[in-house]
mmCIF file of C-alpha atoms in Angstrom:
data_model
loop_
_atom_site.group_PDB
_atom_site.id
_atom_site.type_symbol
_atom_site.label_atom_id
_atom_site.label_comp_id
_atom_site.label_asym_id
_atom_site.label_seq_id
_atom_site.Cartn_x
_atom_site.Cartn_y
_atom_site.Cartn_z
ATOM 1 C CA UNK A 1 -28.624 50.287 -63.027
ATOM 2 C CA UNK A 2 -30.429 53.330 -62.079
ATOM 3 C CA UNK A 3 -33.738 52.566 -64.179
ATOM 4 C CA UNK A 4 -33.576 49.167 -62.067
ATOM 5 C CA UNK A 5 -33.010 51.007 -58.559
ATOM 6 C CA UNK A 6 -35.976 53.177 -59.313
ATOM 7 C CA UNK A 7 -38.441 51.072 -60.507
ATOM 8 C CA UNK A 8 -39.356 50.242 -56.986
ATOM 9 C CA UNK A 9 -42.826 48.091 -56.975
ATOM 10 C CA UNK A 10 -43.909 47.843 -60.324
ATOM 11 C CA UNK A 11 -42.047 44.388 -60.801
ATOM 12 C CA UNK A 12 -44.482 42.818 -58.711
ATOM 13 C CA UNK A 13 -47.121 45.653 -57.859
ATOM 14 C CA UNK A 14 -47.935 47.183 -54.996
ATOM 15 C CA UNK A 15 -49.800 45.294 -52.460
ATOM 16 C CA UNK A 16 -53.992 46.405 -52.952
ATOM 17 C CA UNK A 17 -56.948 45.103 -52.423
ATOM 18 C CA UNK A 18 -60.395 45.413 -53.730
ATOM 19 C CA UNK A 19 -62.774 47.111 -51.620
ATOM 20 C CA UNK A 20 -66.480 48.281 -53.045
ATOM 21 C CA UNK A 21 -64.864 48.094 -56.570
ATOM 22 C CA UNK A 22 -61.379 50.427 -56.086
ATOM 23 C CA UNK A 23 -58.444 49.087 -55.181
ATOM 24 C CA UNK A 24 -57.118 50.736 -51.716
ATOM 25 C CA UNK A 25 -53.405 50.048 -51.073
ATOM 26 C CA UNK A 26 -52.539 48.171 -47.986
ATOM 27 C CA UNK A 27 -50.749 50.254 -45.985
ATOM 28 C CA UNK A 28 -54.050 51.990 -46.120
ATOM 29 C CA UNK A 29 -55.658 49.501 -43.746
ATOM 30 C CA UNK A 30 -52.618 49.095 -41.581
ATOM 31 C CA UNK A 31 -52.920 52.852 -40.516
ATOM 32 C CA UNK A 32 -56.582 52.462 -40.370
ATOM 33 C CA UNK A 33 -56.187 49.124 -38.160
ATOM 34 C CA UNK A 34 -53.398 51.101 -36.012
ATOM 35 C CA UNK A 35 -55.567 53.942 -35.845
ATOM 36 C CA UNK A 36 -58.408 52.371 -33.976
ATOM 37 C CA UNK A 37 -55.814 50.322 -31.835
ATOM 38 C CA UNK A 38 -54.636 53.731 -30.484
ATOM 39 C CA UNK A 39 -57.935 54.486 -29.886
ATOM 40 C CA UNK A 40 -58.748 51.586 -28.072
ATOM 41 C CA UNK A 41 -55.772 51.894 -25.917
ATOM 42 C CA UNK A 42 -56.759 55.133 -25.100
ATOM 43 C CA UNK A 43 -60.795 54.169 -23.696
ATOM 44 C CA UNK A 44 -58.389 51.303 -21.857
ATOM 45 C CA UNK A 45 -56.319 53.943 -20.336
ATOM 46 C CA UNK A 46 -59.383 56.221 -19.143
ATOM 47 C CA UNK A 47 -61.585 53.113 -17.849
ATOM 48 C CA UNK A 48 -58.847 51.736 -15.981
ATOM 49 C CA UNK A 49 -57.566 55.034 -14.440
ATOM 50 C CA UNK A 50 -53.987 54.821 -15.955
ATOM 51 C CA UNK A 51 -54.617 57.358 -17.961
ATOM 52 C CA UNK A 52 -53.613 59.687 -14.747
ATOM 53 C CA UNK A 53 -50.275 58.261 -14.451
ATOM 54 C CA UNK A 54 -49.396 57.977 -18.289
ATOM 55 C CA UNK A 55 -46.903 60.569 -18.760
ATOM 56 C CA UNK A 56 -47.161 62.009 -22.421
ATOM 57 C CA UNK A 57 -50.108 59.928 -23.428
ATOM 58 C CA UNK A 58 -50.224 61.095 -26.900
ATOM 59 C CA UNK A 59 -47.579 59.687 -27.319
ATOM 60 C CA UNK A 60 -47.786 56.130 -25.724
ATOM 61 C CA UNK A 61 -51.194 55.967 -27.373
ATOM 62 C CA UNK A 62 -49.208 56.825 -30.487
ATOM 63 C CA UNK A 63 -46.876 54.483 -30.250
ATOM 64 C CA UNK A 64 -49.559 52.049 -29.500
ATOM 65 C CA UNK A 65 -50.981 52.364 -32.776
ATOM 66 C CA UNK A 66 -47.983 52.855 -34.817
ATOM 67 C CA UNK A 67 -46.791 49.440 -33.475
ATOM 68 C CA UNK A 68 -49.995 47.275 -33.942
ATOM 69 C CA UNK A 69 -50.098 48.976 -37.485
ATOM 70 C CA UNK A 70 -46.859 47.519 -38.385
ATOM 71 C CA UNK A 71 -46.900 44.507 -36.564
ATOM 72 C CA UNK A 72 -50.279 44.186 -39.021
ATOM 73 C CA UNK A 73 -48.458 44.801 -41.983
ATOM 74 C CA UNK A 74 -45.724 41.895 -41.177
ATOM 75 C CA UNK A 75 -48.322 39.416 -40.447
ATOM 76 C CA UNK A 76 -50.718 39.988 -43.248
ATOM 77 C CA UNK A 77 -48.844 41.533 -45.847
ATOM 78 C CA UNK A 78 -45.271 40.196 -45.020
#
């Protein structure tokens, strides 16, 4: 039972894909993807001024990215 319980994702393999030749995992591009998003969300916050009212914006812009990362990785890898 243990062997089973840790064999964790070598039944199936991990999901990858091939990129110049070397397999990258995909969470990989999720937390690049969710990476830019925050960015983004932050140049939206400075051009339209709301960046002034955000309380604790490293953490909304945070949050930002850490959602649109995941919510990648459900509809792509999922």
């Amino acid at each position: 039972m243990i062997p089973l319980a840790l064999s964790g994702c070598s039944q199936r393999g991990a999901p990858s894909f091939a990129l110049f030749g070397a397999y990258f995992p995909a969470w990989m591009l999720c937390a690049f993807l969710g990476i830019l998003a925050s960015i983004c969300a932050r140049a939206v916050f400075v051009a339209t001024g709301l960046s002034s009212a955000l309380p604790l914006q490293l953490f909304v812009c945070t949050a930002t990215g850490f959602s649109f990362a995941l919510l990648a990785w459900l509809l792509w890898f999922a």
